[in-house]
Short mmCIF file of N, CA and C in Angstrom, two decimals:
data_model
loop_
_atom_site.label_atom_id
_atom_site.label_comp_id
_atom_site.label_asym_id
_atom_site.label_seq_id
_atom_site.Cartn_x
_atom_site.Cartn_y
_atom_site.Cartn_z
N MET A 1 90.42 118.12 41.57
CA MET A 1 89.53 118.45 43.03
C MET A 1 90.63 118.63 44.31
N ILE A 2 90.26 119.33 45.47
CA ILE A 2 91.20 119.51 46.31
C ILE A 2 90.99 118.39 47.36
N ASP A 3 91.95 118.21 48.36
CA ASP A 3 92.07 117.29 49.32
C ASP A 3 91.55 118.02 50.55
N CYS A 4 90.28 117.82 51.16
CA CYS A 4 89.70 118.16 52.25
C CYS A 4 89.71 116.87 53.31
N ARG A 5 89.72 117.46 54.47
CA ARG A 5 89.61 116.23 55.44
C ARG A 5 88.43 116.81 56.39
N GLU A 6 87.89 115.56 57.28
CA GLU A 6 87.10 116.47 58.51
C GLU A 6 87.97 117.09 59.37
N ILE A 7 87.57 117.84 60.29
CA ILE A 7 88.47 118.53 61.39
C ILE A 7 88.56 117.50 62.65
N THR A 8 89.51 117.56 63.18
CA THR A 8 89.81 116.55 64.29
C THR A 8 90.02 117.65 65.24
N GLU A 9 90.39 117.21 66.75
CA GLU A 9 90.61 117.95 67.68
C GLU A 9 92.20 118.61 67.55
N ALA A 10 93.14 118.12 67.11
CA ALA A 10 94.32 118.61 66.68
C ALA A 10 94.03 119.76 66.04
N ASP A 11 93.03 119.93 65.09
CA ASP A 11 92.88 121.16 64.36
C ASP A 11 92.30 122.41 64.79
N ASN A 12 91.89 122.21 66.14
CA ASN A 12 90.86 123.30 66.37
C ASN A 12 91.59 124.31 66.81
N ALA A 13 92.93 124.57 67.50
CA ALA A 13 93.29 125.63 67.48
C ALA A 13 93.68 126.36 66.28
N ALA A 14 94.41 125.70 65.21
CA ALA A 14 94.84 126.45 63.96
C ALA A 14 93.33 126.98 63.51
N VAL A 15 92.20 126.26 63.25
CA VAL A 15 91.17 127.02 62.84
C VAL A 15 90.67 127.93 63.50
N ALA A 16 90.61 128.08 64.41
CA ALA A 16 90.35 129.06 65.48
C ALA A 16 90.94 130.40 65.46
N ALA A 17 92.23 130.21 65.09
CA ALA A 17 93.04 131.26 64.86
C ALA A 17 92.89 131.41 63.09
N LEU A 18 92.89 130.86 62.51
CA LEU A 18 92.37 131.20 61.08
C LEU A 18 90.79 132.02 61.00
N VAL A 19 89.99 131.67 61.50
CA VAL A 19 88.84 132.30 61.89
C VAL A 19 89.37 133.83 62.28
N ARG A 20 89.49 133.77 63.61
CA ARG A 20 89.74 135.28 64.35
C ARG A 20 90.73 136.01 63.39
N ASP A 21 91.72 135.75 63.04
CA ASP A 21 92.58 136.44 62.27
C ASP A 21 91.79 137.01 61.06
N ASN A 22 91.06 136.34 60.33
CA ASN A 22 90.47 136.89 58.85
C ASN A 22 89.45 137.92 59.74
N LEU A 23 88.66 137.57 60.46
CA LEU A 23 87.68 138.52 61.17
C LEU A 23 88.34 139.85 61.72
N LYS A 24 89.52 140.08 62.51
CA LYS A 24 90.15 141.11 62.94
C LYS A 24 90.58 141.58 61.79
N ALA A 25 91.34 141.10 60.64
CA ALA A 25 91.92 141.85 59.71
C ALA A 25 90.60 143.17 58.87
N LEU A 26 89.47 142.11 59.11
CA LEU A 26 88.37 142.95 58.72
C LEU A 26 87.37 143.69 59.39
N GLY A 27 88.04 143.87 60.63
CA GLY A 27 87.09 145.05 61.64
C GLY A 27 85.93 144.18 62.13
N LEU A 28 85.70 142.89 61.90
CA LEU A 28 84.81 141.90 62.40
C LEU A 28 85.32 141.55 64.20
N ASP A 29 86.17 141.74 64.54
CA ASP A 29 86.37 141.03 65.80
C ASP A 29 85.54 141.69 66.85
N ILE A 30 84.39 141.57 66.85
CA ILE A 30 83.32 142.40 67.86
C ILE A 30 82.02 141.49 67.89
N PRO A 31 81.83 141.97 69.00
CA PRO A 31 80.43 140.98 69.62
C PRO A 31 79.40 140.85 68.50
N GLY A 32 78.73 139.57 68.51
CA GLY A 32 77.74 139.42 67.23
C GLY A 32 78.36 138.70 66.22
N THR A 33 79.63 138.54 66.14
CA THR A 33 80.41 137.70 65.34
C THR A 33 80.89 136.31 65.69
N VAL A 34 81.29 135.28 65.00
CA VAL A 34 81.53 133.80 65.35
C VAL A 34 82.89 134.20 66.35
N TYR A 35 83.59 135.25 66.14
CA TYR A 35 84.70 136.06 66.87
C TYR A 35 84.63 135.54 68.01
N PHE A 36 83.36 135.88 69.00
CA PHE A 36 83.66 135.60 70.39
C PHE A 36 82.99 134.54 70.62
N ASP A 37 82.33 133.52 69.82
CA ASP A 37 81.56 132.36 70.11
C ASP A 37 82.65 131.49 70.87
N GLU A 38 81.88 130.89 72.29
CA GLU A 38 82.59 130.21 73.00
C GLU A 38 83.27 128.53 72.44
N GLY A 39 82.37 127.99 71.42
CA GLY A 39 82.59 126.75 70.70
C GLY A 39 83.56 126.83 69.54
N LEU A 40 83.99 128.23 69.46
CA LEU A 40 85.07 128.40 68.39
C LEU A 40 86.37 127.60 68.49
N ASP A 41 86.71 127.50 69.66
CA ASP A 41 88.15 127.12 70.13
C ASP A 41 88.19 125.29 69.99
N HIS A 42 86.91 124.80 70.19
CA HIS A 42 86.74 123.35 70.11
C HIS A 42 85.55 122.87 68.75
N LEU A 43 85.57 123.57 67.74
CA LEU A 43 84.89 123.27 66.67
C LEU A 43 84.88 121.68 66.25
N SER A 44 85.81 120.86 66.53
CA SER A 44 85.59 119.34 66.32
C SER A 44 84.71 118.76 67.26
N ASP A 45 84.42 119.34 68.42
CA ASP A 45 82.98 118.94 69.17
C ASP A 45 81.76 118.97 68.59
N PHE A 46 81.48 120.27 67.96
CA PHE A 46 80.50 120.82 67.42
C PHE A 46 80.03 119.88 66.18
N TYR A 47 81.09 119.64 65.22
CA TYR A 47 81.05 119.11 64.00
C TYR A 47 80.95 117.69 63.72
N ASN A 48 81.10 117.06 62.70
CA ASN A 48 81.22 115.82 62.74
C ASN A 48 79.84 114.73 63.07
N ASN A 49 78.84 115.21 62.66
CA ASN A 49 77.88 114.41 62.78
C ASN A 49 77.09 114.43 61.58
N ASP A 50 75.47 113.69 62.17
CA ASP A 50 74.93 113.35 60.61
C ASP A 50 74.47 114.59 60.08
N GLU A 51 74.18 115.89 60.89
CA GLU A 51 73.65 117.02 60.26
C GLU A 51 74.61 118.23 60.22
N ARG A 52 76.08 117.91 60.52
CA ARG A 52 76.61 119.21 60.17
C ARG A 52 78.31 118.37 60.08
N ARG A 53 78.95 118.91 59.38
CA ARG A 53 80.36 118.78 59.17
C ARG A 53 81.54 119.91 58.86
N TYR A 54 82.66 119.82 59.41
CA TYR A 54 83.50 120.83 58.97
C TYR A 54 84.77 120.14 58.01
N TYR A 55 85.10 120.48 57.18
CA TYR A 55 86.46 120.18 56.63
C TYR A 55 87.62 121.51 56.65
N VAL A 56 88.88 120.62 56.64
CA VAL A 56 89.99 121.49 56.37
C VAL A 56 91.08 120.98 55.49
N ILE A 57 91.61 122.02 54.66
CA ILE A 57 92.65 121.64 53.94
C ILE A 57 94.08 122.24 54.26
N GLU A 58 94.89 121.43 54.03
CA GLU A 58 96.37 121.94 54.70
C GLU A 58 97.13 122.08 53.45
N ASP A 59 98.42 122.68 53.75
CA ASP A 59 99.31 122.90 52.35
C ASP A 59 100.40 121.80 52.82
N ASP A 60 101.07 122.02 51.66
CA ASP A 60 102.21 120.74 51.65
C ASP A 60 102.83 120.49 53.01
N GLY A 61 103.04 121.17 53.72
CA GLY A 61 103.81 121.01 54.90
C GLY A 61 102.76 120.74 56.40
N GLY A 62 101.55 120.57 55.91
CA GLY A 62 100.62 119.93 56.82
C GLY A 62 99.97 121.04 57.57
N GLN A 63 100.11 122.41 57.32
CA GLN A 63 99.61 123.42 57.89
C GLN A 63 98.15 123.64 57.60
N VAL A 64 97.21 123.86 58.67
CA VAL A 64 95.72 124.26 57.92
C VAL A 64 95.50 125.33 57.17
N ILE A 65 95.30 125.44 56.08
CA ILE A 65 95.18 126.94 55.16
C ILE A 65 93.91 127.28 54.99
N GLY A 66 92.84 126.43 54.85
CA GLY A 66 91.39 126.84 54.57
C GLY A 66 90.51 125.63 55.82
N GLY A 67 89.24 126.29 55.48
CA GLY A 67 88.27 125.58 55.89
C GLY A 67 86.89 125.97 55.58
N ILE A 68 85.81 124.86 55.71
CA ILE A 68 84.41 125.21 55.26
C ILE A 68 83.80 124.02 56.12
N GLY A 69 82.47 124.55 56.46
CA GLY A 69 81.91 123.91 57.14
C GLY A 69 80.10 123.95 56.65
N PHE A 70 79.52 123.00 57.30
CA PHE A 70 77.61 123.12 57.20
C PHE A 70 76.99 122.52 58.25
N ALA A 71 75.98 123.18 58.30
CA ALA A 71 75.03 122.41 59.18
C ALA A 71 73.92 122.83 59.33
N ARG A 72 72.97 121.83 59.42
CA ARG A 72 71.51 121.87 59.60
C ARG A 72 71.02 123.43 59.93
N PHE A 73 70.21 124.26 59.15
CA PHE A 73 69.45 125.59 59.11
C PHE A 73 68.11 125.24 59.64
N GLU A 74 67.57 124.77 60.90
CA GLU A 74 66.01 124.80 61.28
C GLU A 74 65.27 125.04 60.63
N PRO A 75 65.17 126.89 60.51
CA PRO A 75 64.25 127.66 60.37
C PRO A 75 63.75 127.45 58.71
N MET A 76 64.69 126.85 57.83
CA MET A 76 64.22 126.56 56.28
C MET A 76 64.37 124.91 56.21
N LYS A 77 63.24 124.49 55.26
CA LYS A 77 63.34 123.14 55.34
C LYS A 77 64.28 122.98 54.57
N ASP A 78 64.70 121.50 54.52
CA ASP A 78 65.90 120.78 53.66
C ASP A 78 66.86 121.76 53.43
N THR A 79 67.22 122.73 54.54
CA THR A 79 68.38 123.88 54.26
C THR A 79 69.83 123.39 55.14
N ALA A 80 70.59 123.79 54.52
CA ALA A 80 72.16 123.69 55.19
C ALA A 80 72.65 124.90 55.41
N GLU A 81 73.21 125.41 56.46
CA GLU A 81 74.03 126.78 56.15
C GLU A 81 75.34 126.44 56.03
N LEU A 82 75.97 127.03 55.00
CA LEU A 82 77.01 127.15 54.83
C LEU A 82 78.00 127.96 55.74
N GLN A 83 79.10 127.54 56.51
CA GLN A 83 79.67 127.82 57.64
C GLN A 83 81.21 128.08 57.53
N LYS A 84 81.75 129.02 58.06
CA LYS A 84 83.23 129.50 58.21
C LYS A 84 84.02 129.05 57.34
N LEU A 85 83.76 129.62 56.04
CA LEU A 85 84.67 129.52 55.06
C LEU A 85 85.88 130.59 55.28
N TYR A 86 87.08 130.38 55.52
CA TYR A 86 88.42 130.91 55.90
C TYR A 86 89.23 130.63 55.10
N LEU A 87 89.97 131.40 54.77
CA LEU A 87 91.55 131.02 53.78
C LEU A 87 92.45 131.80 54.97
N SER A 88 93.71 131.05 54.94
CA SER A 88 95.01 132.12 55.34
C SER A 88 95.14 132.93 54.20
N ASP A 89 95.80 133.79 54.47
CA ASP A 89 96.25 134.83 53.66
C ASP A 89 97.09 134.39 52.18
N GLY A 90 97.82 133.15 52.68
CA GLY A 90 98.65 132.89 51.77
C GLY A 90 97.90 131.74 50.46
N ALA A 91 96.83 131.43 50.92
CA ALA A 91 95.65 130.59 50.16
C ALA A 91 94.81 131.66 49.43
N LYS A 92 94.50 133.20 50.05
CA LYS A 92 93.75 133.72 49.05
C LYS A 92 94.00 134.07 47.52
N GLY A 93 92.83 134.22 46.58
CA GLY A 93 93.42 134.47 45.27
C GLY A 93 93.74 133.40 44.63
N SER A 94 93.30 132.20 45.26
CA SER A 94 94.09 130.92 44.46
C SER A 94 93.03 130.19 43.63
N GLY A 95 91.79 130.52 44.16
CA GLY A 95 90.78 129.57 43.79
C GLY A 95 90.42 128.89 44.58
N LEU A 96 90.89 128.66 45.52
CA LEU A 96 90.32 127.69 46.81
C LEU A 96 89.12 127.67 47.47
N GLY A 97 88.65 128.95 47.72
CA GLY A 97 87.33 129.39 47.93
C GLY A 97 86.50 129.04 46.93
N TYR A 98 86.35 128.79 45.79
CA TYR A 98 85.42 128.21 44.86
C TYR A 98 85.41 126.97 45.24
N GLU A 99 86.63 126.29 45.11
CA GLU A 99 86.89 124.60 45.22
C GLU A 99 86.27 124.30 46.39
N LEU A 100 86.27 125.10 47.66
CA LEU A 100 85.95 124.75 48.89
C LEU A 100 84.21 124.76 48.91
N ILE A 101 83.64 125.75 48.13
CA ILE A 101 82.22 125.80 48.25
C ILE A 101 81.83 124.75 47.54
N ASP A 102 82.33 124.33 46.13
CA ASP A 102 81.90 123.15 45.25
C ASP A 102 81.85 121.69 46.17
N PHE A 103 83.00 121.81 46.89
CA PHE A 103 83.07 120.43 47.88
C PHE A 103 82.29 120.56 48.70
N VAL A 104 81.95 121.40 49.32
CA VAL A 104 80.99 121.28 50.97
C VAL A 104 79.63 121.38 50.21
N GLU A 105 79.30 121.93 49.19
CA GLU A 105 77.55 121.57 48.51
C GLU A 105 77.51 120.38 47.91
N GLU A 106 78.77 119.71 47.71
CA GLU A 106 78.47 118.14 47.10
C GLU A 106 78.15 117.46 48.34
N LYS A 107 78.59 117.99 49.43
CA LYS A 107 78.51 116.88 51.24
C LYS A 107 77.18 117.46 51.47
N MET A 108 76.62 118.69 51.27
CA MET A 108 75.52 118.86 51.73
C MET A 108 74.16 118.07 50.85
N ARG A 109 74.71 118.05 49.52
CA ARG A 109 73.64 117.21 48.55
C ARG A 109 73.61 115.55 49.20
N GLU A 110 75.01 115.23 49.70
CA GLU A 110 75.08 113.86 50.12
C GLU A 110 74.53 113.80 51.45
N ALA A 111 74.12 114.80 52.56
CA ALA A 111 73.59 114.88 53.48
C ALA A 111 72.15 114.60 53.47
N GLY A 112 71.44 115.00 52.03
CA GLY A 112 69.97 115.07 52.06
C GLY A 112 69.35 116.44 51.97
N TYR A 113 70.60 117.69 51.51
CA TYR A 113 70.02 118.64 52.06
C TYR A 113 69.72 119.32 50.51
N LYS A 114 68.81 120.44 50.51
CA LYS A 114 68.38 120.78 48.80
C LYS A 114 68.73 122.15 48.76
N VAL A 115 68.91 122.98 49.88
CA VAL A 115 69.28 124.17 49.72
C VAL A 115 70.53 124.56 50.74
N SER A 116 71.39 125.53 50.00
CA SER A 116 72.51 125.94 50.91
C SER A 116 72.13 127.37 51.46
N TYR A 117 72.30 127.81 52.37
CA TYR A 117 72.15 129.24 53.12
C TYR A 117 73.41 129.69 53.53
N LEU A 118 73.29 131.04 53.63
CA LEU A 118 74.79 131.48 54.23
C LEU A 118 74.26 133.00 54.85
N GLU A 119 75.12 133.18 56.13
CA GLU A 119 74.76 134.86 56.27
C GLU A 119 76.82 135.41 56.03
N THR A 120 76.69 136.73 55.85
CA THR A 120 78.10 137.18 55.88
C THR A 120 77.84 138.75 56.30
N HIS A 121 78.95 139.57 56.09
CA HIS A 121 78.63 140.73 56.26
C HIS A 121 79.17 141.90 55.11
N ASP A 122 79.05 143.09 55.13
CA ASP A 122 79.40 143.90 53.80
C ASP A 122 80.79 144.15 54.05
N ASN A 123 81.43 144.09 55.09
CA ASN A 123 83.06 143.75 54.80
C ASN A 123 83.83 142.81 54.45
N LEU A 124 82.85 141.85 54.37
CA LEU A 124 83.43 140.54 53.58
C LEU A 124 83.28 140.40 52.11
N GLN A 125 83.69 141.50 51.43
CA GLN A 125 83.57 141.89 49.70
C GLN A 125 83.89 140.61 48.99
N ALA A 126 85.31 140.18 49.43
CA ALA A 126 85.56 138.92 48.59
C ALA A 126 84.66 137.66 48.82
N ALA A 127 84.52 137.31 49.73
CA ALA A 127 83.55 136.41 50.05
C ALA A 127 82.28 136.68 49.15
N ILE A 128 81.53 137.72 49.27
CA ILE A 128 80.62 137.80 48.65
C ILE A 128 80.34 137.98 47.10
N HIS A 129 81.65 138.44 46.48
CA HIS A 129 81.82 138.14 45.55
C HIS A 129 81.89 136.50 44.88
N ILE A 130 82.32 135.78 45.52
CA ILE A 130 82.78 134.35 45.53
C ILE A 130 81.31 133.92 45.49
N TYR A 131 80.44 134.23 46.52
CA TYR A 131 79.15 133.55 46.86
C TYR A 131 78.23 134.00 45.51
N GLU A 132 78.43 135.17 45.16
CA GLU A 132 77.69 135.29 44.11
C GLU A 132 77.62 135.02 42.69
N LYS A 133 78.94 134.74 42.63
CA LYS A 133 79.86 133.71 41.44
C LYS A 133 79.35 132.40 41.35
N LYS A 134 79.42 132.04 42.62
CA LYS A 134 78.63 130.72 42.66
C LYS A 134 77.12 130.51 42.37
N GLY A 135 76.54 131.44 42.31
CA GLY A 135 75.02 131.17 42.25
C GLY A 135 74.10 131.67 43.54
N TYR A 136 74.95 132.08 44.53
CA TYR A 136 73.80 132.38 45.84
C TYR A 136 73.16 133.73 45.33
N VAL A 137 72.06 133.90 45.72
CA VAL A 137 71.13 134.95 45.43
C VAL A 137 70.68 135.65 46.90
N GLU A 138 71.06 136.83 47.04
CA GLU A 138 70.79 137.64 48.31
C GLU A 138 69.18 137.51 48.60
N ILE A 139 69.01 137.31 49.46
CA ILE A 139 67.31 137.15 50.58
C ILE A 139 67.30 138.19 51.46
N GLU A 140 66.29 138.28 51.99
CA GLU A 140 65.93 139.11 53.46
C GLU A 140 66.30 138.57 54.48
N ARG A 141 66.80 139.36 55.61
CA ARG A 141 67.15 138.76 56.74
C ARG A 141 66.03 137.66 57.29
N PRO A 142 66.43 136.57 57.77
CA PRO A 142 65.91 135.53 58.26
C PRO A 142 65.49 135.92 59.85
N LYS A 143 64.31 135.88 60.31
CA LYS A 143 64.11 136.28 61.80
C LYS A 143 64.81 135.25 62.48
N ALA A 144 65.42 134.13 62.34
CA ALA A 144 66.08 133.36 63.16
C ALA A 144 67.78 133.62 62.88
N VAL A 145 67.74 134.52 62.74
CA VAL A 145 69.52 135.02 62.65
C VAL A 145 70.07 135.08 63.89
N VAL A 146 71.08 134.09 64.20
CA VAL A 146 71.83 133.92 65.59
C VAL A 146 73.07 135.38 65.92
N HIS A 147 73.79 135.34 64.36
CA HIS A 147 75.07 136.12 64.79
C HIS A 147 74.48 137.58 64.20
N SER A 148 74.07 138.73 65.18
CA SER A 148 73.24 139.50 65.03
C SER A 148 74.31 140.83 64.21
N THR A 149 75.22 140.67 64.05
CA THR A 149 76.08 141.51 63.40
C THR A 149 76.17 141.35 61.76
N MET A 150 75.90 139.87 61.35
CA MET A 150 75.92 139.53 60.16
C MET A 150 74.80 140.41 59.27
N ASN A 151 75.10 140.73 58.22
CA ASN A 151 73.98 141.93 57.74
C ASN A 151 73.79 141.77 56.13
N ARG A 152 74.35 140.33 55.68
CA ARG A 152 73.95 139.99 54.22
C ARG A 152 73.57 138.60 54.43
N PHE A 153 72.84 138.41 53.47
CA PHE A 153 71.94 136.75 53.75
C PHE A 153 71.66 136.18 52.23
N PHE A 154 72.12 135.15 52.19
CA PHE A 154 71.97 134.51 50.68
C PHE A 154 71.83 133.00 50.91
N ARG A 155 71.18 132.56 49.56
CA ARG A 155 70.50 131.17 49.47
C ARG A 155 70.90 130.35 48.35
N LYS A 156 70.77 129.18 47.83
CA LYS A 156 71.16 128.62 46.68
C LYS A 156 70.54 127.07 46.71
N GLU A 157 69.81 127.05 45.69
CA GLU A 157 69.04 125.94 45.49
C GLU A 157 70.27 124.90 45.24
N LEU A 158 70.41 123.70 45.56
CA LEU A 158 71.12 122.78 45.38
C LEU A 158 70.91 121.70 44.45
#
């Protein structure tokens, strides 16, 4: 099992850089994505309460190499939105994405959620592959979507 811990204020800059680097590499450093969210530089302020959490994983040197979180998705009953699954380039292809999903789904269950929902984009093919392998099923775009650029939507019974 991987060793994740909750995000702290000291992790904010590293996680924001990880997210932005990934989005930029895939051409998603555009309005309507989390790339421009004001809160991205202060994720520890948003997460780590009863309804939402964010976790990071570090390499042996203590550098943040990945993260994943969840938050209540109000438009759907008993549903948490899987959020911000990102890995450093060096961590990609190692199976960590699968492990992070397993980890956060267990945390969602512990928090009382029964369904996991997520938003993604056609440009994130590696992520879509992982989601489908982990049992996520594509659904129609919900009316309450916040990030207007996202164009693929998935859910999974927990």
